[in-house]
CSV table of C-alpha atoms in Angstrom, one decimal:
chain,number,residue,atom,x,y,z
H,1,MET,CA,14.6,27.6,-19.4
H,2,GLN,CA,14.3,27.0,-15.7
H,3,GLN,CA,16.6,28.2,-13.0
H,4,LEU,CA,17.8,26.1,-10.0
H,5,LYS,CA,16.7,27.2,-6.6
H,6,LEU,CA,19.6,28.7,-4.6
H,7,PRO,CA,20.0,25.7,-2.2
H,8,LEU,CA,20.2,23.3,-5.1
H,9,LEU,CA,22.7,25.6,-6.9
H,10,ILE,CA,24.9,25.6,-3.8
H,11,ALA,CA,24.7,21.8,-3.6
H,12,VAL,CA,25.6,21.4,-7.3
H,13,LEU,CA,28.6,23.6,-6.9
H,14,ALA,CA,29.7,21.8,-3.7
H,15,ALA,CA,29.4,18.4,-5.5
H,16,ILE,CA,31.7,19.6,-8.3
H,17,SER,CA,34.2,21.2,-6.0
H,18,THR,CA,34.4,18.2,-3.8
H,19,ALA,CA,35.1,16.0,-6.8
H,20,ALA,CA,37.9,18.1,-8.1
H,21,ALA,CA,39.7,20.5,-5.7
H,22,ALA,CA,41.8,22.0,-8.5
H,23,GLU,CA,38.9,22.6,-10.9
H,24,PRO,CA,39.5,24.9,-13.8
H,25,PRO,CA,37.7,28.2,-13.0
H,26,ASN,CA,35.1,27.9,-15.8
H,27,VAL,CA,34.0,24.3,-15.2
H,28,ALA,CA,31.8,24.7,-12.0
H,29,PRO,CA,29.8,27.7,-13.3
H,30,LEU,CA,29.3,25.9,-16.7
H,31,VAL,CA,28.0,22.8,-15.1
H,32,ALA,CA,25.7,24.7,-12.8
H,33,LYS,CA,24.3,26.6,-15.7
H,34,VAL,CA,23.7,23.3,-17.6
H,35,LEU,CA,21.9,21.8,-14.7
H,36,ALA,CA,19.8,25.0,-14.2
H,37,ASP,CA,18.8,24.9,-17.9
H,38,MET,CA,18.6,21.1,-18.4
H,39,PRO,CA,18.5,19.0,-15.3
H,40,VAL,CA,19.7,15.4,-15.6
H,41,ILE,CA,17.3,12.8,-17.0
H,42,ASP,CA,18.5,9.4,-16.0
H,43,GLY,CA,17.3,6.4,-18.0
H,44,HIS,CA,17.4,3.7,-15.3
H,45,ASN,CA,17.2,3.4,-11.6
H,46,ASP,CA,16.2,0.2,-9.7
H,47,LEU,CA,15.2,1.7,-6.4
H,48,PRO,CA,11.6,0.2,-6.6
H,49,TRP,CA,13.0,-3.4,-6.5
H,50,GLU,CA,15.5,-2.4,-3.8
H,51,ILE,CA,12.6,-1.3,-1.7
H,52,ARG,CA,10.6,-4.4,-2.4
H,53,ASP,CA,13.6,-6.6,-1.7
H,54,ARG,CA,14.8,-4.9,1.5
H,55,PHE,CA,11.6,-3.7,3.0
H,56,ALA,CA,8.8,-5.9,1.4
H,57,SER,CA,7.5,-2.7,-0.4
H,58,ASN,CA,6.8,-1.1,3.0
H,59,LEU,CA,7.3,2.6,2.5
H,60,ASP,CA,7.2,3.2,6.2
H,61,ALA,CA,10.5,1.4,6.5
H,62,ILE,CA,12.4,4.0,4.4
H,63,ASP,CA,12.2,7.8,4.3
H,64,LEU,CA,13.5,9.0,0.9
H,65,ALA,CA,13.3,12.6,2.2
H,66,LYS,CA,16.4,11.8,4.2
H,67,ASP,CA,19.9,10.4,3.5
H,68,THR,CA,19.3,6.7,2.9
H,69,SER,CA,23.0,5.7,2.5
H,70,HIS,CA,23.3,4.7,6.2
H,71,LEU,CA,20.2,2.6,6.5
H,72,PRO,CA,20.8,-0.8,8.1
H,73,PRO,CA,20.5,-3.8,5.7
H,74,GLY,CA,17.2,-5.4,5.1
H,75,PRO,CA,16.0,-8.5,7.0
H,76,ASN,CA,17.2,-11.0,4.4
H,77,ALA,CA,20.2,-9.0,3.3
H,78,PRO,CA,23.6,-10.6,2.4
H,79,PRO,CA,26.5,-9.6,4.6
H,80,ASP,CA,28.0,-7.4,1.9
H,81,GLN,CA,24.8,-5.5,1.0
H,82,VAL,CA,25.7,-2.1,-0.4
H,83,PRO,CA,24.2,1.2,0.8
H,84,ILE,CA,21.2,2.5,-1.0
H,85,MET,CA,22.3,4.9,-3.7
H,86,THR,CA,19.1,7.0,-4.1
H,87,ASP,CA,17.1,9.5,-2.0
H,88,ILE,CA,15.6,12.9,-2.6
H,89,PRO,CA,18.3,15.1,-1.0
H,90,ARG,CA,20.9,13.4,-3.2
H,91,LEU,CA,18.7,13.5,-6.3
H,92,ARG,CA,18.5,17.3,-5.6
H,93,ALA,CA,22.2,17.6,-5.1
H,94,GLY,CA,22.8,15.7,-8.3
H,95,GLY,CA,20.7,18.1,-10.4
H,96,VAL,CA,18.3,15.3,-11.4
H,97,GLY,CA,15.1,16.6,-13.0
H,98,ALA,CA,13.6,13.3,-14.2
H,99,GLN,CA,14.2,9.7,-13.4
H,100,PHE,CA,13.0,6.5,-15.2
H,101,TRP,CA,12.3,4.0,-12.4
H,102,SER,CA,12.7,0.4,-13.5
H,103,VAL,CA,9.8,-1.9,-12.6
H,104,TRP,CA,12.1,-4.9,-13.0
H,105,ILE,CA,11.0,-8.4,-12.0
H,106,PRO,CA,13.0,-11.6,-12.1
H,107,SER,CA,13.6,-13.0,-15.6
H,108,ASP,CA,12.4,-16.5,-14.8
H,109,LEU,CA,9.0,-15.3,-13.8
H,110,LYS,CA,6.5,-15.9,-16.6
H,111,ASP,CA,2.9,-15.4,-17.8
H,112,ALA,CA,0.2,-14.2,-15.4
H,113,ALA,CA,2.6,-14.1,-12.4
H,114,ALA,CA,4.9,-11.8,-14.4
H,115,VAL,CA,2.1,-9.4,-15.3
H,116,THR,CA,0.8,-9.3,-11.7
H,117,MET,CA,4.3,-8.6,-10.2
H,118,THR,CA,4.9,-5.9,-12.8
H,119,ILE,CA,1.6,-4.2,-11.8
H,120,GLU,CA,2.7,-4.3,-8.2
H,121,GLN,CA,6.0,-2.6,-9.1
H,122,ILE,CA,4.2,0.1,-11.1
H,123,ASP,CA,1.9,0.6,-8.1
H,124,LEU,CA,5.0,0.9,-5.9
H,125,VAL,CA,6.5,3.7,-8.1
H,126,LYS,CA,3.2,5.6,-7.9
H,127,ARG,CA,3.0,5.2,-4.2
H,128,ILE,CA,6.6,6.4,-3.8
H,129,THR,CA,5.9,9.4,-5.9
H,130,ALA,CA,2.6,10.2,-4.1
H,131,ARG,CA,4.4,10.0,-0.7
H,132,TYR,CA,6.6,13.0,-1.6
H,133,PRO,CA,4.4,15.4,-3.5
H,134,ASN,CA,6.6,18.4,-2.9
H,135,ASP,CA,9.5,16.6,-4.6
H,136,LEU,CA,8.2,14.0,-7.0
H,137,GLU,CA,5.5,13.9,-9.7
H,138,MET,CA,4.5,11.3,-12.2
H,139,ALA,CA,5.3,12.1,-15.8
H,140,TYR,CA,4.0,10.5,-19.0
H,141,THR,CA,5.2,12.8,-21.8
H,142,ALA,CA,8.2,15.0,-22.6
H,143,ALA,CA,6.0,18.0,-21.9
H,144,ASP,CA,5.2,16.6,-18.5
H,145,ILE,CA,9.0,16.4,-17.7
H,146,VAL,CA,9.6,20.0,-18.7
H,147,ARG,CA,6.5,21.2,-16.7
H,148,ILE,CA,7.5,19.3,-13.6
H,149,GLU,CA,11.1,20.5,-13.7
H,150,HIS,CA,9.9,24.1,-14.1
H,151,ALA,CA,7.9,23.5,-10.9
H,152,HIS,CA,11.2,22.4,-9.2
H,153,ARG,CA,10.0,18.9,-8.7
H,154,ILE,CA,11.5,15.6,-10.1
H,155,ALA,CA,9.6,13.8,-12.8
H,156,SER,CA,9.0,10.1,-12.1
H,157,LEU,CA,8.7,7.9,-15.2
H,158,ILE,CA,8.2,4.1,-15.5
H,159,GLY,CA,10.3,1.7,-17.5
H,160,VAL,CA,9.4,-2.0,-17.8
H,161,GLU,CA,12.7,-3.9,-17.8
H,162,GLY,CA,12.0,-7.1,-19.7
H,163,GLY,CA,9.7,-8.3,-22.4
H,164,HIS,CA,8.8,-11.4,-20.3
H,165,GLN,CA,6.8,-9.0,-18.2
H,166,ILE,CA,3.9,-8.7,-20.7
H,167,GLY,CA,3.3,-12.5,-20.6
H,168,ASN,CA,3.4,-12.7,-24.4
H,169,SER,CA,0.2,-10.5,-24.5
H,170,LEU,CA,-0.1,-7.3,-26.5
H,171,ALA,CA,-3.2,-6.5,-24.4
H,172,ALA,CA,-0.9,-6.5,-21.3
H,173,LEU,CA,1.6,-4.3,-23.2
H,174,ARG,CA,-1.2,-1.8,-23.9
H,175,GLN,CA,-2.4,-1.8,-20.3
H,176,PHE,CA,1.1,-1.2,-19.0
H,177,TYR,CA,1.2,1.8,-21.2
H,178,ASP,CA,-2.1,3.0,-19.9
H,179,LEU,CA,-0.7,2.5,-16.3
H,180,GLY,CA,2.2,4.8,-17.2
H,181,ALA,CA,5.0,2.7,-18.6
H,182,ARG,CA,6.9,4.7,-21.2
H,183,TYR,CA,9.6,2.2,-22.2
H,184,MET,CA,10.0,-1.5,-22.3
H,185,THR,CA,13.3,-3.4,-22.5
H,186,LEU,CA,12.7,-6.2,-25.0
H,187,THR,CA,14.5,-8.7,-22.8
H,188,HIS,CA,16.3,-8.9,-19.6
H,189,SER,CA,19.1,-11.4,-18.9
H,190,MET,CA,17.1,-14.3,-20.5
H,191,ASN,CA,15.5,-14.8,-23.9
H,192,THR,CA,11.8,-14.2,-24.1
H,193,ALA,CA,9.6,-16.3,-26.3
H,194,TRP,CA,10.0,-13.7,-29.0
H,195,ALA,CA,13.4,-12.1,-28.6
H,196,ASP,CA,17.0,-13.0,-27.9
H,197,ALA,CA,18.9,-11.6,-24.9
H,198,ALA,CA,22.5,-10.5,-24.8
H,199,THR,CA,23.4,-12.9,-22.0
H,200,GLU,CA,21.9,-16.2,-23.2
H,201,ALA,CA,22.5,-18.5,-26.2
H,202,PRO,CA,20.3,-17.2,-29.0
H,203,ALA,CA,17.1,-19.1,-29.6
H,204,HIS,CA,15.4,-17.0,-32.3
H,205,ASN,CA,18.1,-15.3,-34.3
H,206,GLY,CA,16.9,-11.9,-33.0
H,207,LEU,CA,13.2,-11.0,-33.1
H,208,THR,CA,10.5,-13.5,-34.1
H,209,PRO,CA,7.6,-12.3,-36.2
H,210,PHE,CA,5.6,-11.7,-33.0
H,211,GLY,CA,8.6,-9.8,-31.6
H,212,ARG,CA,8.5,-7.5,-34.6
H,213,VAL,CA,4.8,-6.9,-33.9
H,214,VAL,CA,5.6,-6.0,-30.3
H,215,VAL,CA,8.0,-3.3,-31.6
H,216,THR,CA,5.4,-1.9,-34.0
H,217,GLU,CA,2.7,-1.9,-31.3
H,218,MET,CA,5.1,0.0,-29.0
H,219,ASN,CA,5.6,2.5,-31.8
H,220,ARG,CA,1.8,2.9,-32.1
H,221,LEU,CA,1.4,3.4,-28.4
H,222,GLY,CA,4.3,5.8,-28.0
H,223,MET,CA,6.3,3.4,-25.7
H,224,LEU,CA,10.0,3.7,-26.2
H,225,VAL,CA,11.7,0.5,-27.5
H,226,ASP,CA,14.6,-0.2,-25.1
H,227,LEU,CA,17.4,-2.3,-26.5
H,228,SER,CA,19.6,-2.6,-23.4
H,229,HIS,CA,20.0,-6.3,-22.5
H,230,VAL,CA,19.2,-7.6,-26.0
H,231,SER,CA,21.5,-9.4,-28.4
H,232,PRO,CA,23.1,-7.5,-31.3
H,233,LYS,CA,20.8,-9.3,-33.8
H,234,THR,CA,17.8,-8.3,-31.7
H,235,MET,CA,19.1,-4.7,-31.7
H,236,LYS,CA,19.5,-4.7,-35.5
H,237,ASP,CA,16.1,-6.3,-36.0
H,238,ALA,CA,14.4,-3.8,-33.8
H,239,LEU,CA,16.2,-0.9,-35.5
H,240,GLU,CA,15.0,-2.3,-38.9
H,241,VAL,CA,11.4,-2.5,-37.8
H,242,THR,CA,10.9,0.6,-35.6
H,243,GLN,CA,9.5,3.9,-37.0
H,244,ALA,CA,10.4,5.8,-33.8
H,245,PRO,CA,13.7,6.5,-32.1
H,246,VAL,CA,14.9,3.8,-29.8
H,247,ILE,CA,16.7,4.0,-26.5
H,248,PHE,CA,19.3,1.9,-24.7
H,249,SER,CA,18.3,2.8,-21.1
H,250,HIS,CA,21.5,1.6,-19.5
H,251,SER,CA,24.3,0.3,-21.8
H,252,GLY,CA,28.0,1.1,-22.6
H,253,ALA,CA,30.3,1.0,-25.6
H,254,ARG,CA,31.4,-2.5,-26.6
H,255,ALA,CA,34.5,-1.2,-28.4
H,256,LEU,CA,35.9,-0.2,-24.9
H,257,ILE,CA,34.9,-3.5,-23.2
H,258,ASP,CA,33.9,-6.6,-25.0
H,259,HIS,CA,30.9,-7.4,-22.8
H,260,PRO,CA,27.6,-8.6,-24.3
H,261,ARG,CA,25.7,-6.0,-22.4
H,262,ASP,CA,27.4,-3.2,-24.3
H,263,VAL,CA,26.6,-1.8,-27.8
H,264,PRO,CA,28.8,-2.7,-30.8
H,265,ASP,CA,30.0,0.1,-33.1
H,266,ASP,CA,28.0,-1.1,-36.0
H,267,VAL,CA,24.8,-0.8,-33.9
H,268,LEU,CA,25.9,2.7,-32.7
H,269,ALA,CA,26.0,3.7,-36.3
H,270,LEU,CA,22.4,2.5,-36.8
H,271,VAL,CA,21.4,4.4,-33.6
H,272,ALA,CA,22.7,7.5,-35.2
H,273,ARG,CA,20.6,6.9,-38.3
H,274,ASN,CA,17.6,6.2,-36.1
H,275,HIS,CA,18.2,9.4,-34.1
H,276,GLY,CA,18.0,7.3,-30.9
H,277,ILE,CA,20.0,7.4,-27.7
H,278,VAL,CA,22.4,5.2,-25.7
H,279,MET,CA,22.2,6.1,-22.0
H,280,VAL,CA,25.6,5.0,-20.5
H,281,ASN,CA,25.6,2.5,-17.7
H,282,PHE,CA,27.7,3.0,-14.6
H,283,PHE,CA,28.1,-0.7,-13.6
H,284,PRO,CA,31.9,-1.3,-13.2
H,285,GLY,CA,31.8,-4.7,-14.9
H,286,TYR,CA,30.3,-3.0,-18.1
H,287,VAL,CA,32.7,-0.1,-17.9
H,288,SER,CA,36.2,-1.6,-17.5
H,289,GLN,CA,37.6,-4.6,-19.4
H,290,GLU,CA,40.1,-5.3,-16.6
H,291,ARG,CA,37.2,-5.3,-14.1
H,292,ALA,CA,35.1,-7.6,-16.2
H,293,ARG,CA,38.0,-10.0,-16.5
H,294,TRP,CA,38.5,-9.9,-12.7
H,295,ASP,CA,34.8,-10.5,-12.1
H,296,ALA,CA,34.9,-13.7,-14.3
H,297,GLU,CA,38.1,-14.9,-12.5
H,298,MET,CA,36.5,-14.3,-9.1
H,299,ALA,CA,33.4,-16.2,-10.0
H,300,ALA,CA,35.6,-19.1,-11.3
H,301,GLU,CA,37.6,-19.1,-8.1
H,302,LYS,CA,34.5,-19.2,-5.9
H,303,ALA,CA,33.2,-22.1,-8.0
H,304,ARG,CA,36.5,-23.9,-7.8
H,305,GLU,CA,36.6,-23.7,-4.1
H,306,ALA,CA,33.0,-24.4,-3.1
H,307,THR,CA,30.7,-25.5,-5.9
H,308,PRO,CA,30.2,-29.1,-7.0
H,309,PRO,CA,30.3,-31.0,-9.2
H,310,PHE,CA,33.3,-29.5,-11.0
H,311,GLY,CA,34.6,-27.5,-8.0
H,312,GLY,CA,34.3,-27.9,-4.4
H,313,LEU,CA,37.8,-28.2,-3.0
H,314,TYR,CA,36.3,-27.2,0.4
H,315,ILE,CA,32.8,-28.5,0.0
H,316,GLY,CA,31.3,-28.8,3.4
H,317,GLN,CA,34.1,-26.7,4.9
H,318,PRO,CA,32.8,-23.1,4.7
H,319,ASP,CA,35.5,-21.7,7.0
H,320,ARG,CA,38.3,-23.1,4.8
H,321,ALA,CA,36.5,-21.9,1.6
H,322,LYS,CA,36.1,-18.5,3.1
H,323,ALA,CA,39.8,-18.3,4.1
H,324,ALA,CA,41.0,-19.6,0.7
H,325,PHE,CA,38.8,-17.0,-1.1
H,326,ALA,CA,40.2,-14.2,1.2
H,327,GLN,CA,43.7,-15.3,0.3
H,328,TRP,CA,42.8,-15.2,-3.4
H,329,LEU,CA,41.4,-11.7,-3.0
H,330,THR,CA,44.6,-10.5,-1.4
H,331,ALA,CA,46.6,-11.9,-4.3
H,332,HIS,CA,44.2,-10.5,-6.9
H,333,PRO,CA,43.0,-7.1,-5.8
H,334,LYS,CA,39.9,-5.7,-7.4
H,335,PRO,CA,40.7,-3.3,-10.3
H,336,VAL,CA,39.7,0.3,-9.7
H,337,VAL,CA,36.9,1.6,-11.9
H,338,THR,CA,36.5,5.4,-12.0
H,339,LEU,CA,34.2,8.1,-13.1
H,340,SER,CA,36.7,9.0,-15.9
H,341,MET,CA,36.2,5.5,-17.4
H,342,VAL,CA,32.4,6.2,-17.6
H,343,ALA,CA,33.2,9.4,-19.4
H,344,ASP,CA,35.2,7.4,-21.9
H,345,HIS,CA,32.1,5.4,-22.7
H,346,VAL,CA,30.1,8.6,-23.1
H,347,GLU,CA,32.7,10.0,-25.4
H,348,HIS,CA,32.9,6.8,-27.5
H,349,VAL,CA,29.2,6.7,-28.0
H,350,ALA,CA,29.3,10.4,-29.0
H,351,LYS,CA,32.2,9.7,-31.4
H,352,VAL,CA,30.4,6.9,-33.3
H,353,ALA,CA,26.7,7.9,-32.9
H,354,GLY,CA,27.1,11.6,-32.3
H,355,LYS,CA,26.5,13.9,-29.4
H,356,ASP,CA,22.8,13.9,-30.2
H,357,CYS,CA,22.6,10.2,-29.3
H,358,VAL,CA,24.1,9.9,-25.8
H,359,GLY,CA,22.8,10.2,-22.2
H,360,PHE,CA,23.1,8.8,-18.8
H,361,GLY,CA,21.5,5.5,-17.6
H,362,SER,CA,23.1,4.9,-14.2
H,363,ASP,CA,21.6,1.6,-13.1
H,364,PHE,CA,21.8,2.9,-9.5
H,365,ASP,CA,20.4,0.5,-6.9
H,366,GLY,CA,20.4,-2.2,-9.5
H,367,ILE,CA,24.2,-2.6,-9.3
H,368,PRO,CA,26.3,-3.9,-6.4
H,369,GLU,CA,28.7,-1.1,-6.6
H,370,ALA,CA,29.5,2.0,-8.7
H,371,PRO,CA,32.7,3.6,-10.0
H,372,GLU,CA,34.9,5.8,-7.7
H,373,GLY,CA,33.5,9.3,-7.8
H,374,LEU,CA,30.2,8.2,-9.2
H,375,ASP,CA,28.7,6.2,-6.3
H,376,ALA,CA,25.2,7.7,-6.0
H,377,VAL,CA,22.7,10.0,-7.5
H,378,ASP,CA,24.4,13.1,-6.2
H,379,LYS,CA,27.4,12.7,-8.5
H,380,TYR,CA,26.1,13.7,-11.9
H,381,PRO,CA,27.7,17.2,-11.6
H,382,ALA,CA,31.1,15.5,-11.3
H,383,LEU,CA,30.5,13.5,-14.5
H,384,LEU,CA,29.4,16.6,-16.4
H,385,ALA,CA,32.4,18.4,-15.0
H,386,GLU,CA,34.7,15.7,-16.3
H,387,LEU,CA,33.1,16.0,-19.8
H,388,ALA,CA,33.5,19.8,-19.6
H,389,ARG,CA,37.2,19.4,-18.8
H,390,ARG,CA,37.5,17.3,-22.0
H,391,GLY,CA,36.1,20.1,-24.0
H,392,TRP,CA,32.4,19.5,-24.1
H,393,SER,CA,30.5,22.7,-24.7
H,394,TYR,CA,27.4,24.1,-23.0
H,395,ASP,CA,25.3,22.8,-25.9
H,396,ASP,CA,26.9,19.4,-25.8
H,397,LEU,CA,26.4,19.1,-22.0
H,398,VAL,CA,22.7,20.2,-22.3
H,399,LYS,CA,22.2,17.4,-24.8
H,400,VAL,CA,23.8,14.6,-22.7
H,401,SER,CA,22.2,15.8,-19.5
H,402,GLY,CA,18.6,15.5,-20.7
H,403,GLY,CA,18.1,17.3,-24.0
H,404,ASN,CA,18.7,14.1,-26.1
H,405,LEU,CA,16.2,12.1,-24.1
H,406,LEU,CA,13.5,14.8,-24.5
H,407,ARG,CA,14.1,14.8,-28.2
H,408,VAL,CA,13.7,11.0,-28.4
H,409,MET,CA,10.5,11.1,-26.4
H,410,ARG,CA,9.1,13.8,-28.5
H,411,GLY,CA,10.0,11.8,-31.6
H,412,ALA,CA,8.2,8.6,-30.3
H,413,GLU,CA,5.2,10.7,-29.3
H,414,SER,CA,5.0,12.2,-32.8
H,415,VAL,CA,5.2,8.7,-34.4
H,416,ALA,CA,2.5,7.4,-32.1
H,417,GLN,CA,0.2,10.3,-32.9
H,418,ARG,CA,0.5,9.5,-36.6
H,419,LEU,CA,0.1,5.8,-36.2
H,420,ARG,CA,-2.8,5.9,-33.9
H,421,ALA,CA,-4.7,8.0,-36.5
H,422,THR,CA,-4.3,5.2,-39.1
H,423,THR,CA,-3.6,1.9,-37.4
H,424,PRO,CA,-5.8,-0.1,-35.0
H,425,ALA,CA,-4.5,-2.0,-32.0
H,426,SER,CA,-2.9,-5.3,-33.2
H,427,ASN,CA,-4.7,-8.6,-32.7
H,428,ALA,CA,-1.5,-10.6,-33.1
H,429,THR,CA,-0.6,-13.4,-30.6
H,430,ILE,CA,2.5,-15.4,-29.9
H,431,ALA,CA,0.8,-18.3,-31.9
H,432,MET,CA,1.8,-16.5,-35.1
H,433,ASP,CA,5.4,-17.7,-34.5
H,434,SER,CA,4.4,-21.3,-34.8
H,435,LYS,CA,3.3,-20.6,-38.4
H,436,LYS,CA,6.6,-19.1,-39.5
């Protein structure tokens, strides 16, 4: 077990005490010990795209060794652009030992252009990591994570956030693995040619035959199958096919909020059988039913006031539309979403799938805002403290902090070692789906 350096221990204790002034006396020392022994492994952070979008991937424009929360907006930023949620000092304060960086690209990008942009994002992760060698180091295995944490650095891992990024090519999938990608989300917000997404009308009834081959090839490689963003039928198909534990890199519990991005209870039961993991997302719209309803009503109001052909009360009158929307906001205040609600999702996943099958997948810097008390990467100690107040033991907290993800990675690595010894790389192509 590793031990936190004294400055980090002090930062962790400060984060906890700031979050709860009347903390029970045993909570802060418990959380500090958990983070010393098992630093947080977060399943999903979108900082690479944030850097691309704000700064055109120019690393001279941002210093992650300093607090980034007060950086000015990027050159093409909307007026309500939120502060950056990630930097090395706050990762350290949050007790983060490993971070999966998403190499997301837009869902409507296809084929060779998608492959090229994904490689650019992988390159960006590696450049970020190389720029801060005293703090960050690339990791490719569970053993790498442990070794890097013991050296008091933060392990950087790569997750491909959408099956469209392989351009329907298993060769591209294999090359992404060789470049360091250790999970792939089967879809993003749109269906791929071989899998249905959660947020688009189904086109395939789950996975196509080629989609099933994608899952088996990921098993053979040792790449984690990520089921965030996919439809429930795709979840079930993948869980039927996979020989390795799966992950949901950033999803919540659908029993608490009926949002398609969250995981239904019947799927959580399958995750338990698979010994996989659901890493709970912090996005307010996936955490709170009231907030999700407000988001939908707000979008409808904006469309009603300014968007033709069905809306547009003030089309061509931006000042009147702005004033009308401000009046609507006054009459319909945004519901508050809190750290405690995120803890509710953690507890629900644990209740249905078991405490061996839950973790954290924040979605920081990929979400426009975060819950109160959980607004950046320095706040994980406060979330662990909330779970401790609810009765989670040292062993439980070690699991949710990072132990469960390490177990899942080791499971996938073991399956890959077995499959590679007996199974050659697949020659399948998307054309096989036309023969079904």
